Amino acid sequence: MANQFKENVKSQLIVAAQSYFFLIDKNVLLKSEEFKNRKMYRLAFTKSNFLHLSGVLTSLEPTFFFEKCLSGKIDCDDFSYNEYKNKNTIKSKMKNLVFIDLLFKNKVFVQEDFVKNCVVCKIATSDGKYTLGFTGGKGKLYPNTLLNNNHLDKEKHIIEVVPIIESIC
């Protein structure tokens, strides 16, 4: 039997998947001469990254989990949480994940070589409300972490960038 928290998360997962879907099959380009490591970063969003960003636990394959959320067929029994993935973490992730499609519609703040506690990312982006970190190799970078609020290190170089969204197809 589902509790109210899980019912709320279920509703948010459906909205968040619809928001996240906007970024699938697109590249988000971040270009700046001020970047130190490379002049352009290509960000890509896959169905399999969605689960990690949500903070919930599931035995479902990440892509199938996303598809169930997107179709609205996700059930409260399809996911869980524990002390490590606690309610507050999930709440903060969900309140931002539902708006992920808006992050790259305006200027974003970008920091290379982002480190926050045990999280290490090639870059992190922030709109001031939340921080989205990316990892990957020389080509595309993929979402790795979603943190509530702006966690860019004010002691390190932060660059304001206008994202370019291009369709892959």
PDB file of C-alpha atoms in Angstrom:
ATOM      1  CA  MET A   1       0.000   0.000   0.000  1.00  0.00           C
ATOM      2  CA  ALA A   2       1.386   3.368  -1.013  1.00  0.00           C
ATOM      3  CA  ASN A   3       1.823   6.190   1.443  1.00  0.00           C
ATOM      4  CA  GLN A   4       1.160   9.876   0.700  1.00  0.00           C
ATOM      5  CA  PHE A   5       4.852  10.569   0.140  1.00  0.00           C
ATOM      6  CA  LYS A   6       5.098   7.886  -2.540  1.00  0.00           C
ATOM      7  CA  GLU A   7       1.873   9.094  -4.177  1.00  0.00           C
ATOM      8  CA  ASN A   8       3.343  12.623  -4.370  1.00  0.00           C
ATOM      9  CA  VAL A   9       6.623  11.314  -5.770  1.00  0.00           C
ATOM     10  CA  LYS A  10       4.740   9.237  -8.334  1.00  0.00           C
ATOM     11  CA  SER A  11       2.898  12.352  -9.569  1.00  0.00           C
ATOM     12  CA  GLN A  12       6.133  14.313  -9.692  1.00  0.00           C
ATOM     13  CA  LEU A  13       7.926  11.513 -11.569  1.00  0.00           C
ATOM     14  CA  ILE A  14       5.317  11.691 -14.304  1.00  0.00           C
ATOM     15  CA  VAL A  15       5.677  15.475 -14.662  1.00  0.00           C
ATOM     16  CA  ALA A  16       9.477  15.267 -14.414  1.00  0.00           C
ATOM     17  CA  ALA A  17       9.662  12.614 -17.141  1.00  0.00           C
ATOM     18  CA  GLN A  18       7.638  14.852 -19.447  1.00  0.00           C
ATOM     19  CA  SER A  19       9.970  17.753 -18.692  1.00  0.00           C
ATOM     20  CA  TYR A  20      13.076  15.592 -19.153  1.00  0.00           C
ATOM     21  CA  PHE A  21      11.697  14.187 -22.423  1.00  0.00           C
ATOM     22  CA  PHE A  22      12.110  17.657 -23.970  1.00  0.00           C
ATOM     23  CA  LEU A  23      15.909  17.238 -23.695  1.00  0.00           C
ATOM     24  CA  ILE A  24      16.120  13.722 -25.156  1.00  0.00           C
ATOM     25  CA  ASP A  25      17.325  13.590 -28.779  1.00  0.00           C
ATOM     26  CA  LYS A  26      18.854  17.019 -28.371  1.00  0.00           C
ATOM     27  CA  ASN A  27      22.350  18.277 -27.706  1.00  0.00           C
ATOM     28  CA  VAL A  28      22.834  21.247 -25.453  1.00  0.00           C
ATOM     29  CA  LEU A  29      25.950  23.122 -26.488  1.00  0.00           C
ATOM     30  CA  LEU A  30      27.792  25.326 -24.038  1.00  0.00           C
ATOM     31  CA  LYS A  31      30.417  27.446 -25.790  1.00  0.00           C
ATOM     32  CA  SER A  32      32.794  29.992 -24.329  1.00  0.00           C
ATOM     33  CA  GLU A  33      36.296  31.233 -24.966  1.00  0.00           C
ATOM     34  CA  GLU A  34      36.589  31.504 -21.177  1.00  0.00           C
ATOM     35  CA  PHE A  35      36.460  27.741 -20.674  1.00  0.00           C
ATOM     36  CA  LYS A  36      39.849  26.331 -19.698  1.00  0.00           C
ATOM     37  CA  ASN A  37      39.524  22.615 -20.558  1.00  0.00           C
ATOM     38  CA  ARG A  38      37.796  22.953 -23.940  1.00  0.00           C
ATOM     39  CA  LYS A  39      35.920  25.646 -25.799  1.00  0.00           C
ATOM     40  CA  MET A  40      32.647  23.744 -26.080  1.00  0.00           C
ATOM     41  CA  TYR A  41      30.754  21.165 -24.086  1.00  0.00           C
ATOM     42  CA  ARG A  42      28.088  18.961 -25.679  1.00  0.00           C
ATOM     43  CA  LEU A  43      25.504  17.792 -23.158  1.00  0.00           C
ATOM     44  CA  ALA A  44      23.262  14.832 -23.935  1.00  0.00           C
ATOM     45  CA  PHE A  45      20.282  13.453 -22.060  1.00  0.00           C
ATOM     46  CA  THR A  46      19.341   9.796 -22.269  1.00  0.00           C
ATOM     47  CA  LYS A  47      16.406   7.890 -20.848  1.00  0.00           C
ATOM     48  CA  SER A  48      18.778   5.931 -18.631  1.00  0.00           C
ATOM     49  CA  ASN A  49      20.041   9.062 -16.811  1.00  0.00           C
ATOM     50  CA  PHE A  50      16.593  10.045 -15.548  1.00  0.00           C
ATOM     51  CA  LEU A  51      16.403   7.445 -12.778  1.00  0.00           C
ATOM     52  CA  HIS A  52      19.629   8.540 -11.132  1.00  0.00           C
ATOM     53  CA  LEU A  53      18.531  12.185 -11.119  1.00  0.00           C
ATOM     54  CA  SER A  54      15.243  11.295  -9.398  1.00  0.00           C
ATOM     55  CA  GLY A  55      16.898   9.825  -6.304  1.00  0.00           C
ATOM     56  CA  VAL A  56      14.446   6.934  -5.995  1.00  0.00           C
ATOM     57  CA  LEU A  57      15.386   3.269  -5.902  1.00  0.00           C
ATOM     58  CA  THR A  58      13.951   0.626  -8.207  1.00  0.00           C
ATOM     59  CA  SER A  59      14.638  -2.829  -9.572  1.00  0.00           C
ATOM     60  CA  LEU A  60      13.400  -1.686 -13.001  1.00  0.00           C
ATOM     61  CA  GLU A  61      15.904  -1.067 -15.773  1.00  0.00           C
ATOM     62  CA  PRO A  62      16.559   2.719 -15.954  1.00  0.00           C
ATOM     63  CA  THR A  63      15.169   3.088 -19.487  1.00  0.00           C
ATOM     64  CA  PHE A  64      12.019   1.106 -18.644  1.00  0.00           C
ATOM     65  CA  PHE A  65      11.588   3.166 -15.461  1.00  0.00           C
ATOM     66  CA  PHE A  66      11.718   6.371 -17.507  1.00  0.00           C
ATOM     67  CA  GLU A  67       9.245   5.037 -20.068  1.00  0.00           C
ATOM     68  CA  LYS A  68       6.790   4.037 -17.314  1.00  0.00           C
ATOM     69  CA  CYS A  69       7.060   7.528 -15.817  1.00  0.00           C
ATOM     70  CA  LEU A  70       6.649   9.200 -19.203  1.00  0.00           C
ATOM     71  CA  SER A  71       3.566   7.138 -20.076  1.00  0.00           C
ATOM     72  CA  GLY A  72       2.054   7.757 -16.629  1.00  0.00           C
ATOM     73  CA  LYS A  73       2.031   4.025 -15.899  1.00  0.00           C
ATOM     74  CA  ILE A  74       4.527   4.185 -13.036  1.00  0.00           C
ATOM     75  CA  ASP A  75       3.154   2.611  -9.864  1.00  0.00           C
ATOM     76  CA  CYS A  76       4.150   3.321  -6.272  1.00  0.00           C
ATOM     77  CA  ASP A  77       5.303  -0.302  -5.987  1.00  0.00           C
ATOM     78  CA  ASP A  78       7.795   0.352  -8.838  1.00  0.00           C
ATOM     79  CA  PHE A  79      10.101   2.464  -6.642  1.00  0.00           C
ATOM     80  CA  SER A  80      11.236   2.867  -3.054  1.00  0.00           C
ATOM     81  CA  TYR A  81      13.540   4.869  -0.822  1.00  0.00           C
ATOM     82  CA  ASN A  82      15.721   4.172   2.185  1.00  0.00           C
ATOM     83  CA  GLU A  83      17.878   6.036   4.669  1.00  0.00           C
ATOM     84  CA  TYR A  84      20.564   6.677   2.046  1.00  0.00           C
ATOM     85  CA  LYS A  85      18.057   7.985  -0.499  1.00  0.00           C
ATOM     86  CA  ASN A  86      15.979   9.734   2.137  1.00  0.00           C
ATOM     87  CA  LYS A  87      12.769  11.658   1.713  1.00  0.00           C
ATOM     88  CA  ASN A  88      14.392  15.102   1.858  1.00  0.00           C
ATOM     89  CA  THR A  89      16.882  14.201  -0.885  1.00  0.00           C
ATOM     90  CA  ILE A  90      14.102  12.907  -3.108  1.00  0.00           C
ATOM     91  CA  LYS A  91      11.937  15.956  -2.367  1.00  0.00           C
ATOM     92  CA  SER A  92      14.712  18.375  -3.323  1.00  0.00           C
ATOM     93  CA  LYS A  93      15.568  16.444  -6.491  1.00  0.00           C
ATOM     94  CA  MET A  94      11.941  16.188  -7.577  1.00  0.00           C
ATOM     95  CA  LYS A  95      11.132  19.853  -7.044  1.00  0.00           C
ATOM     96  CA  ASN A  96      13.878  20.684  -9.539  1.00  0.00           C
ATOM     97  CA  LEU A  97      13.600  17.723 -11.915  1.00  0.00           C
ATOM     98  CA  VAL A  98      10.045  18.730 -12.839  1.00  0.00           C
ATOM     99  CA  PHE A  99      11.506  21.943 -14.340  1.00  0.00           C
ATOM    100  CA  ILE A 100      14.627  20.504 -15.981  1.00  0.00           C
ATOM    101  CA  ASP A 101      13.390  21.454 -19.456  1.00  0.00           C
ATOM    102  CA  LEU A 102      13.620  25.139 -18.501  1.00  0.00           C
ATOM    103  CA  LEU A 103      17.261  25.099 -17.363  1.00  0.00           C
ATOM    104  CA  PHE A 104      18.738  25.629 -20.807  1.00  0.00           C
ATOM    105  CA  LYS A 105      16.173  28.104 -22.155  1.00  0.00           C
ATOM    106  CA  ASN A 106      18.099  31.046 -20.666  1.00  0.00           C
ATOM    107  CA  LYS A 107      21.649  31.856 -19.635  1.00  0.00           C
ATOM    108  CA  VAL A 108      23.218  29.398 -17.221  1.00  0.00           C
ATOM    109  CA  PHE A 109      26.224  29.556 -14.965  1.00  0.00           C
ATOM    110  CA  VAL A 110      28.859  26.943 -15.736  1.00  0.00           C
ATOM    111  CA  GLN A 111      31.833  25.729 -13.737  1.00  0.00           C
ATOM    112  CA  GLU A 112      34.442  23.302 -14.987  1.00  0.00           C
ATOM    113  CA  ASP A 113      35.931  20.586 -12.757  1.00  0.00           C
ATOM    114  CA  PHE A 114      33.047  20.751 -10.293  1.00  0.00           C
ATOM    115  CA  VAL A 115      33.490  19.040  -6.915  1.00  0.00           C
ATOM    116  CA  LYS A 116      30.928  18.933  -4.122  1.00  0.00           C
ATOM    117  CA  ASN A 117      31.629  16.505  -1.279  1.00  0.00           C
ATOM    118  CA  CYS A 118      32.079  13.132  -3.035  1.00  0.00           C
ATOM    119  CA  VAL A 119      30.500  14.310  -6.311  1.00  0.00           C
ATOM    120  CA  VAL A 120      33.026  15.023  -9.097  1.00  0.00           C
ATOM    121  CA  CYS A 121      31.864  16.317 -12.481  1.00  0.00           C
ATOM    122  CA  LYS A 122      33.533  17.624 -15.642  1.00  0.00           C
ATOM    123  CA  ILE A 123      31.173  20.596 -15.483  1.00  0.00           C
ATOM    124  CA  ALA A 124      28.189  21.780 -13.498  1.00  0.00           C
ATOM    125  CA  THR A 125      25.468  24.169 -14.567  1.00  0.00           C
ATOM    126  CA  SER A 126      23.188  26.266 -12.407  1.00  0.00           C
ATOM    127  CA  ASP A 127      20.348  28.694 -12.810  1.00  0.00           C
ATOM    128  CA  GLY A 128      20.684  29.756  -9.180  1.00  0.00           C
ATOM    129  CA  LYS A 129      17.855  27.450  -8.055  1.00  0.00           C
ATOM    130  CA  TYR A 130      19.594  24.129  -8.610  1.00  0.00           C
ATOM    131  CA  THR A 131      22.829  22.622  -9.880  1.00  0.00           C
ATOM    132  CA  LEU A 132      23.087  19.949 -12.560  1.00  0.00           C
ATOM    133  CA  GLY A 133      26.452  18.186 -12.854  1.00  0.00           C
ATOM    134  CA  PHE A 134      27.760  16.259 -15.878  1.00  0.00           C
ATOM    135  CA  THR A 135      30.320  13.525 -16.442  1.00  0.00           C
ATOM    136  CA  GLY A 136      31.647  11.764 -19.487  1.00  0.00           C
ATOM    137  CA  GLY A 137      34.595  11.620 -21.820  1.00  0.00           C
ATOM    138  CA  LYS A 138      35.943  13.734 -24.637  1.00  0.00           C
ATOM    139  CA  GLY A 139      32.655  13.706 -26.550  1.00  0.00           C
ATOM    140  CA  LYS A 140      29.296  14.146 -24.923  1.00  0.00           C
ATOM    141  CA  LEU A 141      28.690  14.703 -21.235  1.00  0.00           C
ATOM    142  CA  TYR A 142      25.732  13.177 -19.434  1.00  0.00           C
ATOM    143  CA  PRO A 143      23.833  14.262 -16.305  1.00  0.00           C
ATOM    144  CA  ASN A 144      25.327  12.827 -13.156  1.00  0.00           C
ATOM    145  CA  THR A 145      23.936  14.792 -10.228  1.00  0.00           C
ATOM    146  CA  LEU A 146      21.082  17.120  -9.376  1.00  0.00           C
ATOM    147  CA  LEU A 147      21.494  19.298  -6.303  1.00  0.00           C
ATOM    148  CA  ASN A 148      19.039  21.763  -4.824  1.00  0.00           C
ATOM    149  CA  ASN A 149      20.258  25.388  -4.875  1.00  0.00           C
ATOM    150  CA  ASN A 150      23.371  26.808  -6.491  1.00  0.00           C
ATOM    151  CA  HIS A 151      26.411  24.774  -5.434  1.00  0.00           C
ATOM    152  CA  LEU A 152      28.962  26.271  -7.816  1.00  0.00           C
ATOM    153  CA  ASP A 153      32.104  27.177  -5.917  1.00  0.00           C
ATOM    154  CA  LYS A 154      32.293  30.981  -5.727  1.00  0.00           C
ATOM    155  CA  GLU A 155      36.061  30.670  -5.207  1.00  0.00           C
ATOM    156  CA  LYS A 156      36.469  29.105  -8.653  1.00  0.00           C
ATOM    157  CA  HIS A 157      35.848  30.470 -12.136  1.00  0.00           C
ATOM    158  CA  ILE A 158      32.130  30.640 -13.064  1.00  0.00           C
ATOM    159  CA  ILE A 159      31.133  31.484 -16.626  1.00  0.00           C
ATOM    160  CA  GLU A 160      27.753  32.721 -17.808  1.00  0.00           C
ATOM    161  CA  VAL A 161      26.751  30.977 -21.051  1.00  0.00           C
ATOM    162  CA  VAL A 162      23.790  31.104 -23.427  1.00  0.00           C
ATOM    163  CA  PRO A 163      23.025  27.437 -24.242  1.00  0.00           C
ATOM    164  CA  ILE A 164      22.387  26.328 -27.798  1.00  0.00           C
ATOM    165  CA  ILE A 165      19.868  23.497 -28.130  1.00  0.00           C
ATOM    166  CA  GLU A 166      20.107  21.448 -31.314  1.00  0.00           C
ATOM    167  CA  SER A 167      18.096  18.424 -32.379  1.00  0.00           C
ATOM    168  CA  ILE A 168      20.068  15.243 -33.046  1.00  0.00           C
ATOM    169  CA  CYS A 169      17.626  13.891 -35.640  1.00  0.00           C
TER     170      CYS A 169
END
